[in-house]
Every structure is written in structure tokens, then in C-alpha cells.
């Protein structure tokens, strides 16, 4: 599946995982028991960026790999607490 989807061998995946110490490249957590890190790639270029846990991989996917949306989400989270928009 790695070769079919991402054009990498299991050995390359293992080397990537080892270089990240088995941790997600974003949150630095170990994947849940029985899960493996996901191969993250740019949907425009196909270039592999790293290995991510399922939560981080889905998060950036839901935000459409958009830096603009990620920055807006960060600003939203850092915004004033308790401010209610009408």
C-alpha cells in the first residue's frame, strides 16, 4: 500500500519513522496502540512531508492543507476569551 499510494518502500517508511523517533511530526506523540503514523503528503505536488498521527493528519486535511486556514484557526484559538459575536 505504501508503494501504491506514496511510491515509497516499507524500508523508507521505517527510516522516516526512525528519524522522527516514532513520533508525530506535529504533536510529538506516539500513535495510539495498534496504529501507525500516517504518511503526510502535499496533495498538489505529491511530495511527502513526514509522518503524522491520525489526529494531526485529519486536522490539516480538514483545513484543506491551507496555511491561511491554519493561521485563522490559530488566531481564533488565541482570541479574547468570552468574546461573543452577535
PDB file of N, CA, C and O in Angstrom:
ATOM      1  N   UNK A   1       0.827  -1.198   0.000  1.00  0.00           N
ATOM      2  CA  UNK A   1       0.000   0.000   0.000  1.00  0.00           C
ATOM      3  C   UNK A   1       0.872   1.264   0.000  1.00  0.00           C
ATOM      4  O   UNK A   1       0.534   2.240  -0.648  1.00  0.00           O
ATOM      5  N   UNK A   2       1.975   1.245   0.737  1.00  0.00           N
ATOM      6  CA  UNK A   2       2.869   2.401   0.754  1.00  0.00           C
ATOM      7  C   UNK A   2       3.388   2.716  -0.640  1.00  0.00           C
ATOM      8  O   UNK A   2       3.402   3.872  -1.066  1.00  0.00           O
ATOM      9  N   UNK A   3       3.798   1.669  -1.343  1.00  0.00           N
ATOM     10  CA  UNK A   3       4.328   1.866  -2.696  1.00  0.00           C
ATOM     11  C   UNK A   3       3.233   2.336  -3.644  1.00  0.00           C
ATOM     12  O   UNK A   3       3.444   3.249  -4.449  1.00  0.00           O
ATOM     13  N   UNK A   4       2.068   1.755  -3.528  1.00  0.00           N
ATOM     14  CA  UNK A   4       0.958   2.110  -4.423  1.00  0.00           C
ATOM     15  C   UNK A   4       0.494   3.547  -4.188  1.00  0.00           C
ATOM     16  O   UNK A   4       0.293   4.298  -5.127  1.00  0.00           O
ATOM     17  N   UNK A   5       0.337   3.943  -2.924  1.00  0.00           N
ATOM     18  CA  UNK A   5      -0.200   5.262  -2.610  1.00  0.00           C
ATOM     19  C   UNK A   5       0.846   6.378  -2.622  1.00  0.00           C
ATOM     20  O   UNK A   5       0.537   7.506  -3.000  1.00  0.00           O
ATOM     21  N   UNK A   6       2.063   6.083  -2.162  1.00  0.00           N
ATOM     22  CA  UNK A   6       3.052   7.145  -1.963  1.00  0.00           C
ATOM     23  C   UNK A   6       4.379   6.910  -2.670  1.00  0.00           C
ATOM     24  O   UNK A   6       5.281   7.727  -2.554  1.00  0.00           O
ATOM     25  N   UNK A   7       4.493   5.792  -3.352  1.00  0.00           N
ATOM     26  CA  UNK A   7       5.724   5.446  -4.076  1.00  0.00           C
ATOM     27  C   UNK A   7       6.935   5.344  -3.146  1.00  0.00           C
ATOM     28  O   UNK A   7       8.033   5.770  -3.484  1.00  0.00           O
ATOM     29  N   UNK A   8       6.702   4.795  -1.941  1.00  0.00           N
ATOM     30  CA  UNK A   8       7.816   4.547  -1.031  1.00  0.00           C
ATOM     31  C   UNK A   8       7.791   3.088  -0.588  1.00  0.00           C
ATOM     32  O   UNK A   8       6.744   2.457  -0.574  1.00  0.00           O
ATOM     33  N   UNK A   9       8.939   2.602  -0.223  1.00  0.00           N
ATOM     34  CA  UNK A   9       9.064   1.222   0.242  1.00  0.00           C
ATOM     35  C   UNK A   9       8.832   1.167   1.749  1.00  0.00           C
ATOM     36  O   UNK A   9       8.976   2.182   2.442  1.00  0.00           O
ATOM     37  N   UNK A  10       8.518  -0.017   2.263  1.00  0.00           N
ATOM     38  CA  UNK A  10       8.436  -0.159   3.723  1.00  0.00           C
ATOM     39  C   UNK A  10       9.739   0.246   4.418  1.00  0.00           C
ATOM     40  O   UNK A  10       9.710   0.819   5.507  1.00  0.00           O
ATOM     41  N   UNK A  11      10.868  -0.008   3.777  1.00  0.00           N
ATOM     42  CA  UNK A  11      12.161   0.371   4.365  1.00  0.00           C
ATOM     43  C   UNK A  11      12.280   1.887   4.478  1.00  0.00           C
ATOM     44  O   UNK A  11      12.789   2.408   5.483  1.00  0.00           O
ATOM     45  N   UNK A  12      11.792   2.618   3.482  1.00  0.00           N
ATOM     46  CA  UNK A  12      11.836   4.089   3.547  1.00  0.00           C
ATOM     47  C   UNK A  12      10.897   4.585   4.648  1.00  0.00           C
ATOM     48  O   UNK A  12      11.238   5.513   5.385  1.00  0.00           O
ATOM     49  N   UNK A  13       9.719   3.985   4.765  1.00  0.00           N
ATOM     50  CA  UNK A  13       8.795   4.355   5.840  1.00  0.00           C
ATOM     51  C   UNK A  13       9.474   4.144   7.192  1.00  0.00           C
ATOM     52  O   UNK A  13       9.438   5.021   8.049  1.00  0.00           O
ATOM     53  N   UNK A  14      10.095   2.973   7.361  1.00  0.00           N
ATOM     54  CA  UNK A  14      10.768   2.662   8.623  1.00  0.00           C
ATOM     55  C   UNK A  14      11.871   3.672   8.925  1.00  0.00           C
ATOM     56  O   UNK A  14      12.045   4.089  10.072  1.00  0.00           O
ATOM     57  N   UNK A  15      12.610   4.089   7.897  1.00  0.00           N
ATOM     58  CA  UNK A  15      13.675   5.073   8.085  1.00  0.00           C
ATOM     59  C   UNK A  15      13.091   6.430   8.489  1.00  0.00           C
ATOM     60  O   UNK A  15      13.639   7.117   9.362  1.00  0.00           O
ATOM     61  N   UNK A  16      11.967   6.806   7.871  1.00  0.00           N
ATOM     62  CA  UNK A  16      11.301   8.060   8.232  1.00  0.00           C
ATOM     63  C   UNK A  16      10.817   8.000   9.677  1.00  0.00           C
ATOM     64  O   UNK A  16      10.998   8.946  10.451  1.00  0.00           O
ATOM     65  N   UNK A  17      10.219   6.876  10.037  1.00  0.00           N
ATOM     66  CA  UNK A  17       9.706   6.693  11.398  1.00  0.00           C
ATOM     67  C   UNK A  17      10.856   6.771  12.409  1.00  0.00           C
ATOM     68  O   UNK A  17      10.735   7.417  13.453  1.00  0.00           O
ATOM     69  N   UNK A  18      11.964   6.144  12.081  1.00  0.00           N
ATOM     70  CA  UNK A  18      13.127   6.162  12.971  1.00  0.00           C
ATOM     71  C   UNK A  18      13.673   7.580  13.101  1.00  0.00           C
ATOM     72  O   UNK A  18      14.026   8.021  14.195  1.00  0.00           O
ATOM     73  N   UNK A  19      13.727   8.324  11.998  1.00  0.00           N
ATOM     74  CA  UNK A  19      14.255   9.692  12.046  1.00  0.00           C
ATOM     75  C   UNK A  19      13.366  10.616  12.883  1.00  0.00           C
ATOM     76  O   UNK A  19      13.831  11.632  13.400  1.00  0.00           O
ATOM     77  N   UNK A  20      12.081  10.255  13.028  1.00  0.00           N
ATOM     78  CA  UNK A  20      11.149  11.022  13.857  1.00  0.00           C
ATOM     79  C   UNK A  20      10.985  10.395  15.247  1.00  0.00           C
ATOM     80  O   UNK A  20      10.107  10.780  16.008  1.00  0.00           O
ATOM     81  N   UNK A  21      11.825   9.421  15.555  1.00  0.00           N
ATOM     82  CA  UNK A  21      11.771   8.710  16.843  1.00  0.00           C
ATOM     83  C   UNK A  21      10.399   8.103  17.107  1.00  0.00           C
ATOM     84  O   UNK A  21       9.965   7.999  18.264  1.00  0.00           O
ATOM     85  N   UNK A  22       9.686   7.737  16.037  1.00  0.00           N
ATOM     86  CA  UNK A  22       8.374   7.113  16.181  1.00  0.00           C
ATOM     87  C   UNK A  22       7.278   8.077  16.603  1.00  0.00           C
ATOM     88  O   UNK A  22       6.188   7.641  16.969  1.00  0.00           O
ATOM     89  N   UNK A  23       7.556   9.381  16.533  1.00  0.00           N
ATOM     90  CA  UNK A  23       6.619  10.399  16.997  1.00  0.00           C
ATOM     91  C   UNK A  23       6.008  11.175  15.836  1.00  0.00           C
ATOM     92  O   UNK A  23       6.642  11.355  14.794  1.00  0.00           O
ATOM     93  N   UNK A  24       4.801  11.675  16.067  1.00  0.00           N
ATOM     94  CA  UNK A  24       4.136  12.537  15.093  1.00  0.00           C
ATOM     95  C   UNK A  24       4.969  13.794  14.879  1.00  0.00           C
ATOM     96  O   UNK A  24       5.467  14.388  15.827  1.00  0.00           O
ATOM     97  N   UNK A  25       5.096  14.211  13.644  1.00  0.00           N
ATOM     98  CA  UNK A  25       5.918  15.379  13.316  1.00  0.00           C
ATOM     99  C   UNK A  25       5.301  16.693  13.813  1.00  0.00           C
ATOM    100  O   UNK A  25       5.999  17.684  13.941  1.00  0.00           O
ATOM    101  N   UNK A  26       4.002  16.691  14.085  1.00  0.00           N
ATOM    102  CA  UNK A  26       3.354  17.909  14.572  1.00  0.00           C
ATOM    103  C   UNK A  26       3.250  17.919  16.098  1.00  0.00           C
ATOM    104  O   UNK A  26       3.736  18.838  16.751  1.00  0.00           O
ATOM    105  N   UNK A  27       2.616  16.922  16.675  1.00  0.00           N
ATOM    106  CA  UNK A  27       2.330  16.951  18.122  1.00  0.00           C
ATOM    107  C   UNK A  27       3.353  16.185  18.961  1.00  0.00           C
ATOM    108  O   UNK A  27       3.296  16.231  20.185  1.00  0.00           O
ATOM    109  N   UNK A  28       4.254  15.475  18.326  1.00  0.00           N
ATOM    110  CA  UNK A  28       5.317  14.715  19.012  1.00  0.00           C
ATOM    111  C   UNK A  28       4.791  13.616  19.918  1.00  0.00           C
ATOM    112  O   UNK A  28       5.447  13.246  20.901  1.00  0.00           O
ATOM    113  N   UNK A  29       3.603  13.095  19.603  1.00  0.00           N
ATOM    114  CA  UNK A  29       3.068  11.978  20.389  1.00  0.00           C
ATOM    115  C   UNK A  29       3.293  10.660  19.653  1.00  0.00           C
ATOM    116  O   UNK A  29       3.381  10.616  18.438  1.00  0.00           O
ATOM    117  N   UNK A  30       3.334   9.606  20.440  1.00  0.00           N
ATOM    118  CA  UNK A  30       3.385   8.252  19.898  1.00  0.00           C
ATOM    119  C   UNK A  30       1.974   7.913  19.412  1.00  0.00           C
ATOM    120  O   UNK A  30       0.996   8.267  20.082  1.00  0.00           O
ATOM    121  N   UNK A  31       1.830   7.255  18.267  1.00  0.00           N
ATOM    122  CA  UNK A  31       0.479   6.890  17.827  1.00  0.00           C
ATOM    123  C   UNK A  31      -0.192   5.938  18.814  1.00  0.00           C
ATOM    124  O   UNK A  31       0.482   5.237  19.578  1.00  0.00           O
ATOM    125  N   UNK A  32      -1.521   5.949  18.802  1.00  0.00           N
ATOM    126  CA  UNK A  32      -2.273   5.065  19.691  1.00  0.00           C
ATOM    127  C   UNK A  32      -1.892   3.618  19.424  1.00  0.00           C
ATOM    128  O   UNK A  32      -1.487   3.259  18.318  1.00  0.00           O
ATOM    129  N   UNK A  33      -2.063   2.789  20.440  1.00  0.00           N
ATOM    130  CA  UNK A  33      -1.711   1.378  20.339  1.00  0.00           C
ATOM    131  C   UNK A  33      -2.397   0.741  19.142  1.00  0.00           C
ATOM    132  O   UNK A  33      -3.590   0.910  18.923  1.00  0.00           O
ATOM    133  N   UNK A  34      -1.624   0.024  18.345  1.00  0.00           N
ATOM    134  CA  UNK A  34      -2.154  -0.657  17.172  1.00  0.00           C
ATOM    135  C   UNK A  34      -2.233   0.224  15.933  1.00  0.00           C
ATOM    136  O   UNK A  34      -2.593  -0.244  14.867  1.00  0.00           O
ATOM    137  N   UNK A  35      -1.902   1.516  16.075  1.00  0.00           N
ATOM    138  CA  UNK A  35      -1.952   2.442  14.942  1.00  0.00           C
ATOM    139  C   UNK A  35      -0.526   2.754  14.487  1.00  0.00           C
ATOM    140  O   UNK A  35       0.416   2.684  15.274  1.00  0.00           O
ATOM    141  N   UNK A  36      -0.410   3.099  13.217  1.00  0.00           N
ATOM    142  CA  UNK A  36       0.875   3.546  12.683  1.00  0.00           C
ATOM    143  C   UNK A  36       0.746   5.009  12.307  1.00  0.00           C
ATOM    144  O   UNK A  36      -0.356   5.515  12.109  1.00  0.00           O
ATOM    145  N   UNK A  37       1.860   5.676  12.196  1.00  0.00           N
ATOM    146  CA  UNK A  37       1.853   7.056  11.730  1.00  0.00           C
ATOM    147  C   UNK A  37       1.443   7.084  10.262  1.00  0.00           C
ATOM    148  O   UNK A  37       1.791   6.187   9.486  1.00  0.00           O
ATOM    149  N   UNK A  38       0.696   8.116   9.889  1.00  0.00           N
ATOM    150  CA  UNK A  38       0.248   8.283   8.504  1.00  0.00           C
ATOM    151  C   UNK A  38       1.311   9.012   7.692  1.00  0.00           C
ATOM    152  O   UNK A  38       1.979   9.915   8.198  1.00  0.00           O
ATOM    153  N   UNK A  39       1.432   8.643   6.431  1.00  0.00           N
ATOM    154  CA  UNK A  39       2.315   9.359   5.520  1.00  0.00           C
ATOM    155  C   UNK A  39       1.577  10.621   5.084  1.00  0.00           C
ATOM    156  O   UNK A  39       0.524  10.553   4.460  1.00  0.00           O
ATOM    157  N   UNK A  40       2.115  11.781   5.442  1.00  0.00           N
ATOM    158  CA  UNK A  40       1.518  13.048   5.044  1.00  0.00           C
ATOM    159  C   UNK A  40       2.196  13.529   3.771  1.00  0.00           C
ATOM    160  O   UNK A  40       3.416  13.448   3.630  1.00  0.00           O
ATOM    161  N   UNK A  41       1.389  14.017   2.846  1.00  0.00           N
ATOM    162  CA  UNK A  41       1.929  14.495   1.574  1.00  0.00           C
ATOM    163  C   UNK A  41       1.140  15.704   1.086  1.00  0.00           C
ATOM    164  O   UNK A  41      -0.002  15.911   1.472  1.00  0.00           O
ATOM    165  N   UNK A  42       1.779  16.482   0.242  1.00  0.00           N
ATOM    166  CA  UNK A  42       1.134  17.618  -0.389  1.00  0.00           C
ATOM    167  C   UNK A  42       0.223  17.088  -1.495  1.00  0.00           C
ATOM    168  O   UNK A  42       0.675  16.336  -2.359  1.00  0.00           O
ATOM    169  N   UNK A  43      -1.040  17.469  -1.457  1.00  0.00           N
ATOM    170  CA  UNK A  43      -1.979  16.971  -2.458  1.00  0.00           C
ATOM    171  C   UNK A  43      -1.764  17.596  -3.830  1.00  0.00           C
ATOM    172  O   UNK A  43      -2.190  17.041  -4.837  1.00  0.00           O
ATOM    173  N   UNK A  44      -1.072  18.736  -3.880  1.00  0.00           N
ATOM    174  CA  UNK A  44      -0.786  19.381  -5.175  1.00  0.00           C
ATOM    175  C   UNK A  44       0.426  18.758  -5.855  1.00  0.00           C
ATOM    176  O   UNK A  44       0.402  18.500  -7.049  1.00  0.00           O
ATOM    177  N   UNK A  45       1.503  18.537  -5.070  1.00  0.00           N
ATOM    178  CA  UNK A  45       2.751  18.054  -5.660  1.00  0.00           C
ATOM    179  C   UNK A  45       2.981  16.563  -5.452  1.00  0.00           C
ATOM    180  O   UNK A  45       3.794  15.970  -6.151  1.00  0.00           O
ATOM    181  N   UNK A  46       2.311  15.983  -4.457  1.00  0.00           N
ATOM    182  CA  UNK A  46       2.536  14.583  -4.117  1.00  0.00           C
ATOM    183  C   UNK A  46       3.757  14.378  -3.238  1.00  0.00           C
ATOM    184  O   UNK A  46       4.040  13.268  -2.807  1.00  0.00           O
ATOM    185  N   UNK A  47       4.493  15.457  -2.939  1.00  0.00           N
ATOM    186  CA  UNK A  47       5.713  15.358  -2.143  1.00  0.00           C
ATOM    187  C   UNK A  47       5.375  14.990  -0.693  1.00  0.00           C
ATOM    188  O   UNK A  47       4.484  15.564  -0.075  1.00  0.00           O
ATOM    189  N   UNK A  48       6.121  14.026  -0.155  1.00  0.00           N
ATOM    190  CA  UNK A  48       5.928  13.567   1.216  1.00  0.00           C
ATOM    191  C   UNK A  48       6.559  14.581   2.163  1.00  0.00           C
ATOM    192  O   UNK A  48       7.697  15.009   1.983  1.00  0.00           O
ATOM    193  N   UNK A  49       5.775  14.972   3.202  1.00  0.00           N
ATOM    194  CA  UNK A  49       6.255  15.954   4.177  1.00  0.00           C
ATOM    195  C   UNK A  49       6.736  15.298   5.456  1.00  0.00           C
ATOM    196  O   UNK A  49       7.591  15.845   6.144  1.00  0.00           O
ATOM    197  N   UNK A  50       6.170  14.150   5.814  1.00  0.00           N
ATOM    198  CA  UNK A  50       6.551  13.488   7.051  1.00  0.00           C
ATOM    199  C   UNK A  50       5.482  12.521   7.491  1.00  0.00           C
ATOM    200  O   UNK A  50       4.545  12.224   6.746  1.00  0.00           O
ATOM    201  N   UNK A  51       5.617  12.036   8.713  1.00  0.00           N
ATOM    202  CA  UNK A  51       4.671  11.088   9.278  1.00  0.00           C
ATOM    203  C   UNK A  51       3.895  11.761  10.407  1.00  0.00           C
ATOM    204  O   UNK A  51       4.496  12.429  11.253  1.00  0.00           O
ATOM    205  N   UNK A  52       2.579  11.595  10.387  1.00  0.00           N
ATOM    206  CA  UNK A  52       1.705  12.242  11.365  1.00  0.00           C
ATOM    207  C   UNK A  52       0.788  11.229  12.028  1.00  0.00           C
ATOM    208  O   UNK A  52       0.398  10.237  11.408  1.00  0.00           O
ATOM    209  N   UNK A  53       0.393  11.543  13.267  1.00  0.00           N
ATOM    210  CA  UNK A  53      -0.634  10.730  13.918  1.00  0.00           C
ATOM    211  C   UNK A  53      -1.960  10.983  13.188  1.00  0.00           C
ATOM    212  O   UNK A  53      -2.102  11.944  12.428  1.00  0.00           O
ATOM    213  N   UNK A  54      -2.920  10.132  13.432  1.00  0.00           N
ATOM    214  CA  UNK A  54      -4.193  10.232  12.742  1.00  0.00           C
ATOM    215  C   UNK A  54      -4.892  11.567  13.016  1.00  0.00           C
ATOM    216  O   UNK A  54      -5.440  12.191  12.108  1.00  0.00           O
ATOM    217  N   UNK A  55      -4.835  12.034  14.249  1.00  0.00           N
ATOM    218  CA  UNK A  55      -5.498  13.288  14.617  1.00  0.00           C
ATOM    219  C   UNK A  55      -4.898  14.474  13.866  1.00  0.00           C
ATOM    220  O   UNK A  55      -5.629  15.284  13.284  1.00  0.00           O
ATOM    221  N   UNK A  56      -3.592  14.595  13.858  1.00  0.00           N
ATOM    222  CA  UNK A  56      -2.942  15.709  13.163  1.00  0.00           C
ATOM    223  C   UNK A  56      -3.136  15.601  11.655  1.00  0.00           C
ATOM    224  O   UNK A  56      -3.377  16.607  10.973  1.00  0.00           O
ATOM    225  N   UNK A  57      -3.060  14.401  11.121  1.00  0.00           N
ATOM    226  CA  UNK A  57      -3.251  14.201   9.694  1.00  0.00           C
ATOM    227  C   UNK A  57      -4.654  14.626   9.266  1.00  0.00           C
ATOM    228  O   UNK A  57      -4.837  15.324   8.271  1.00  0.00           O
ATOM    229  N   UNK A  58      -5.656  14.225  10.045  1.00  0.00           N
ATOM    230  CA  UNK A  58      -7.038  14.619   9.739  1.00  0.00           C
ATOM    231  C   UNK A  58      -7.233  16.123   9.911  1.00  0.00           C
ATOM    232  O   UNK A  58      -7.929  16.758   9.130  1.00  0.00           O
ATOM    233  N   UNK A  59      -6.623  16.682  10.944  1.00  0.00           N
ATOM    234  CA  UNK A  59      -6.759  18.113  11.215  1.00  0.00           C
ATOM    235  C   UNK A  59      -6.302  18.967  10.045  1.00  0.00           C
ATOM    236  O   UNK A  59      -7.036  19.856   9.599  1.00  0.00           O
ATOM    237  N   UNK A  60      -5.110  18.697   9.539  1.00  0.00           N
ATOM    238  CA  UNK A  60      -4.649  19.511   8.417  1.00  0.00           C
ATOM    239  C   UNK A  60      -5.425  19.183   7.148  1.00  0.00           C
ATOM    240  O   UNK A  60      -5.626  20.045   6.304  1.00  0.00           O
ATOM    241  N   UNK A  61      -5.910  17.953   7.058  1.00  0.00           N
ATOM    242  CA  UNK A  61      -6.749  17.592   5.911  1.00  0.00           C
ATOM    243  C   UNK A  61      -8.074  18.324   5.927  1.00  0.00           C
ATOM    244  O   UNK A  61      -8.528  18.855   4.908  1.00  0.00           O
ATOM    245  N   UNK A  62      -8.706  18.387   7.099  1.00  0.00           N
ATOM    246  CA  UNK A  62      -9.981  19.103   7.220  1.00  0.00           C
ATOM    247  C   UNK A  62      -9.810  20.595   6.926  1.00  0.00           C
ATOM    248  O   UNK A  62     -10.734  21.250   6.469  1.00  0.00           O
ATOM    249  N   UNK A  63      -8.608  21.115   7.200  1.00  0.00           N
ATOM    250  CA  UNK A  63      -8.336  22.518   6.895  1.00  0.00           C
ATOM    251  C   UNK A  63      -7.722  22.668   5.496  1.00  0.00           C
ATOM    252  O   UNK A  63      -7.153  23.701   5.165  1.00  0.00           O
ATOM    253  N   UNK A  64      -7.872  21.627   4.701  1.00  0.00           N
ATOM    254  CA  UNK A  64      -7.506  21.617   3.281  1.00  0.00           C
ATOM    255  C   UNK A  64      -6.031  21.972   3.003  1.00  0.00           C
ATOM    256  O   UNK A  64      -5.720  22.600   1.999  1.00  0.00           O
ATOM    257  N   UNK A  65      -5.147  21.596   3.930  1.00  0.00           N
ATOM    258  CA  UNK A  65      -3.712  21.883   3.780  1.00  0.00           C
ATOM    259  C   UNK A  65      -3.445  23.367   3.548  1.00  0.00           C
ATOM    260  O   UNK A  65      -2.443  23.744   2.960  1.00  0.00           O
ATOM    261  N   UNK A  66      -4.350  24.221   4.013  1.00  0.00           N
ATOM    262  CA  UNK A  66      -4.262  25.663   3.775  1.00  0.00           C
ATOM    263  C   UNK A  66      -3.585  26.367   4.947  1.00  0.00           C
ATOM    264  O   UNK A  66      -4.102  26.362   6.069  1.00  0.00           O
ATOM    265  N   UNK A  67      -2.441  26.986   4.687  1.00  0.00           N
ATOM    266  CA  UNK A  67      -1.751  27.745   5.723  1.00  0.00           C
ATOM    267  C   UNK A  67      -2.628  28.906   6.179  1.00  0.00           C
ATOM    268  O   UNK A  67      -2.672  29.231   7.367  1.00  0.00           O
ATOM    269  N   UNK A  68      -3.355  29.525   5.252  1.00  0.00           N
ATOM    270  CA  UNK A  68      -4.254  30.618   5.604  1.00  0.00           C
ATOM    271  C   UNK A  68      -5.313  30.151   6.613  1.00  0.00           C
ATOM    272  O   UNK A  68      -5.537  30.806   7.629  1.00  0.00           O
ATOM    273  N   UNK A  69      -5.942  29.003   6.340  1.00  0.00           N
ATOM    274  CA  UNK A  69      -6.939  28.476   7.271  1.00  0.00           C
ATOM    275  C   UNK A  69      -6.315  28.076   8.601  1.00  0.00           C
ATOM    276  O   UNK A  69      -6.897  28.302   9.665  1.00  0.00           O
ATOM    277  N   UNK A  70      -5.118  27.492   8.559  1.00  0.00           N
ATOM    278  CA  UNK A  70      -4.428  27.123   9.800  1.00  0.00           C
ATOM    279  C   UNK A  70      -4.114  28.366  10.633  1.00  0.00           C
ATOM    280  O   UNK A  70      -4.288  28.369  11.858  1.00  0.00           O
ATOM    281  N   UNK A  71      -3.668  29.441   9.988  1.00  0.00           N
ATOM    282  CA  UNK A  71      -3.388  30.688  10.703  1.00  0.00           C
ATOM    283  C   UNK A  71      -4.664  31.293  11.277  1.00  0.00           C
ATOM    284  O   UNK A  71      -4.665  31.807  12.398  1.00  0.00           O
ATOM    285  N   UNK A  72      -5.753  31.244  10.524  1.00  0.00           N
ATOM    286  CA  UNK A  72      -7.029  31.753  11.019  1.00  0.00           C
ATOM    287  C   UNK A  72      -7.500  30.936  12.221  1.00  0.00           C
ATOM    288  O   UNK A  72      -8.030  31.490  13.191  1.00  0.00           O
ATOM    289  N   UNK A  73      -7.309  29.628  12.169  1.00  0.00           N
ATOM    290  CA  UNK A  73      -7.691  28.772  13.288  1.00  0.00           C
ATOM    291  C   UNK A  73      -6.844  29.109  14.514  1.00  0.00           C
ATOM    292  O   UNK A  73      -7.363  29.193  15.635  1.00  0.00           O
ATOM    293  N   UNK A  74      -5.545  29.334  14.328  1.00  0.00           N
ATOM    294  CA  UNK A  74      -4.675  29.696  15.445  1.00  0.00           C
ATOM    295  C   UNK A  74      -5.097  31.042  16.033  1.00  0.00           C
ATOM    296  O   UNK A  74      -5.164  31.193  17.263  1.00  0.00           O
ATOM    297  N   UNK A  75      -5.387  32.013  15.188  1.00  0.00           N
ATOM    298  CA  UNK A  75      -5.843  33.322  15.669  1.00  0.00           C
ATOM    299  C   UNK A  75      -7.150  33.196  16.437  1.00  0.00           C
ATOM    300  O   UNK A  75      -7.349  33.838  17.473  1.00  0.00           O
ATOM    301  N   UNK A  76      -8.030  32.370  15.939  1.00  0.00           N
ATOM    302  CA  UNK A  76      -9.307  32.131  16.611  1.00  0.00           C
ATOM    303  C   UNK A  76      -9.073  31.568  18.012  1.00  0.00           C
ATOM    304  O   UNK A  76      -9.649  32.036  18.987  1.00  0.00           O
ATOM    305  N   UNK A  77      -8.194  30.574  18.112  1.00  0.00           N
ATOM    306  CA  UNK A  77      -7.920  29.952  19.408  1.00  0.00           C
ATOM    307  C   UNK A  77      -7.213  30.909  20.362  1.00  0.00           C
ATOM    308  O   UNK A  77      -7.403  30.835  21.572  1.00  0.00           O
ATOM    309  N   UNK A  78      -6.405  31.820  19.818  1.00  0.00           N
ATOM    310  CA  UNK A  78      -5.681  32.778  20.647  1.00  0.00           C
ATOM    311  C   UNK A  78      -6.525  34.010  20.961  1.00  0.00           C
ATOM    312  O   UNK A  78      -6.116  34.844  21.752  1.00  0.00           O
ATOM    313  N   UNK A  79      -7.694  34.133  20.371  1.00  0.00           N
ATOM    314  CA  UNK A  79      -8.549  35.312  20.533  1.00  0.00           C
ATOM    315  C   UNK A  79      -9.003  35.525  21.959  1.00  0.00           C
ATOM    316  O   UNK A  79      -8.780  34.701  22.845  1.00  0.00           O
ATOM    317  N   UNK A  80      -9.655  36.678  22.169  1.00  0.00           N
ATOM    318  CA  UNK A  80     -10.123  37.011  23.522  1.00  0.00           C
ATOM    319  C   UNK A  80     -11.129  35.988  24.040  1.00  0.00           C
ATOM    320  O   UNK A  80     -12.058  35.610  23.352  1.00  0.00           O
ATOM    321  N   UNK A  81     -10.918  35.541  25.261  1.00  0.00           N
ATOM    322  CA  UNK A  81     -11.789  34.558  25.891  1.00  0.00           C
ATOM    323  C   UNK A  81     -13.102  35.236  26.278  1.00  0.00           C
ATOM    324  O   UNK A  81     -13.111  36.332  26.834  1.00  0.00           O
ATOM    325  N   UNK A  82     -14.196  34.570  25.979  1.00  0.00           N
ATOM    326  CA  UNK A  82     -15.503  35.076  26.392  1.00  0.00           C
ATOM    327  C   UNK A  82     -16.114  36.095  25.456  1.00  0.00           C
ATOM    328  O   UNK A  82     -17.217  36.554  25.693  1.00  0.00           O
ATOM    329  N   UNK A  83     -15.414  36.488  24.406  1.00  0.00           N
ATOM    330  CA  UNK A  83     -15.974  37.436  23.459  1.00  0.00           C
ATOM    331  C   UNK A  83     -17.089  36.748  22.671  1.00  0.00           C
ATOM    332  O   UNK A  83     -16.887  35.706  22.069  1.00  0.00           O
ATOM    333  N   UNK A  84     -18.269  37.331  22.688  1.00  0.00           N
ATOM    334  CA  UNK A  84     -19.408  36.759  21.994  1.00  0.00           C
ATOM    335  C   UNK A  84     -19.707  37.614  20.781  1.00  0.00           C
ATOM    336  O   UNK A  84     -19.846  38.839  20.889  1.00  0.00           O
ATOM    337  N   UNK A  85     -19.763  36.971  19.641  1.00  0.00           N
ATOM    338  CA  UNK A  85     -20.114  37.697  18.420  1.00  0.00           C
ATOM    339  C   UNK A  85     -21.608  37.696  18.248  1.00  0.00           C
ATOM    340  O   UNK A  85     -22.272  36.721  18.515  1.00  0.00           O
ATOM    341  N   UNK A  86     -22.152  38.821  17.792  1.00  0.00           N
ATOM    342  CA  UNK A  86     -23.599  38.869  17.586  1.00  0.00           C
ATOM    343  C   UNK A  86     -23.935  38.846  16.112  1.00  0.00           C
ATOM    344  O   UNK A  86     -23.136  38.911  15.272  1.00  0.00           O
TER     345      UNK A  86
END
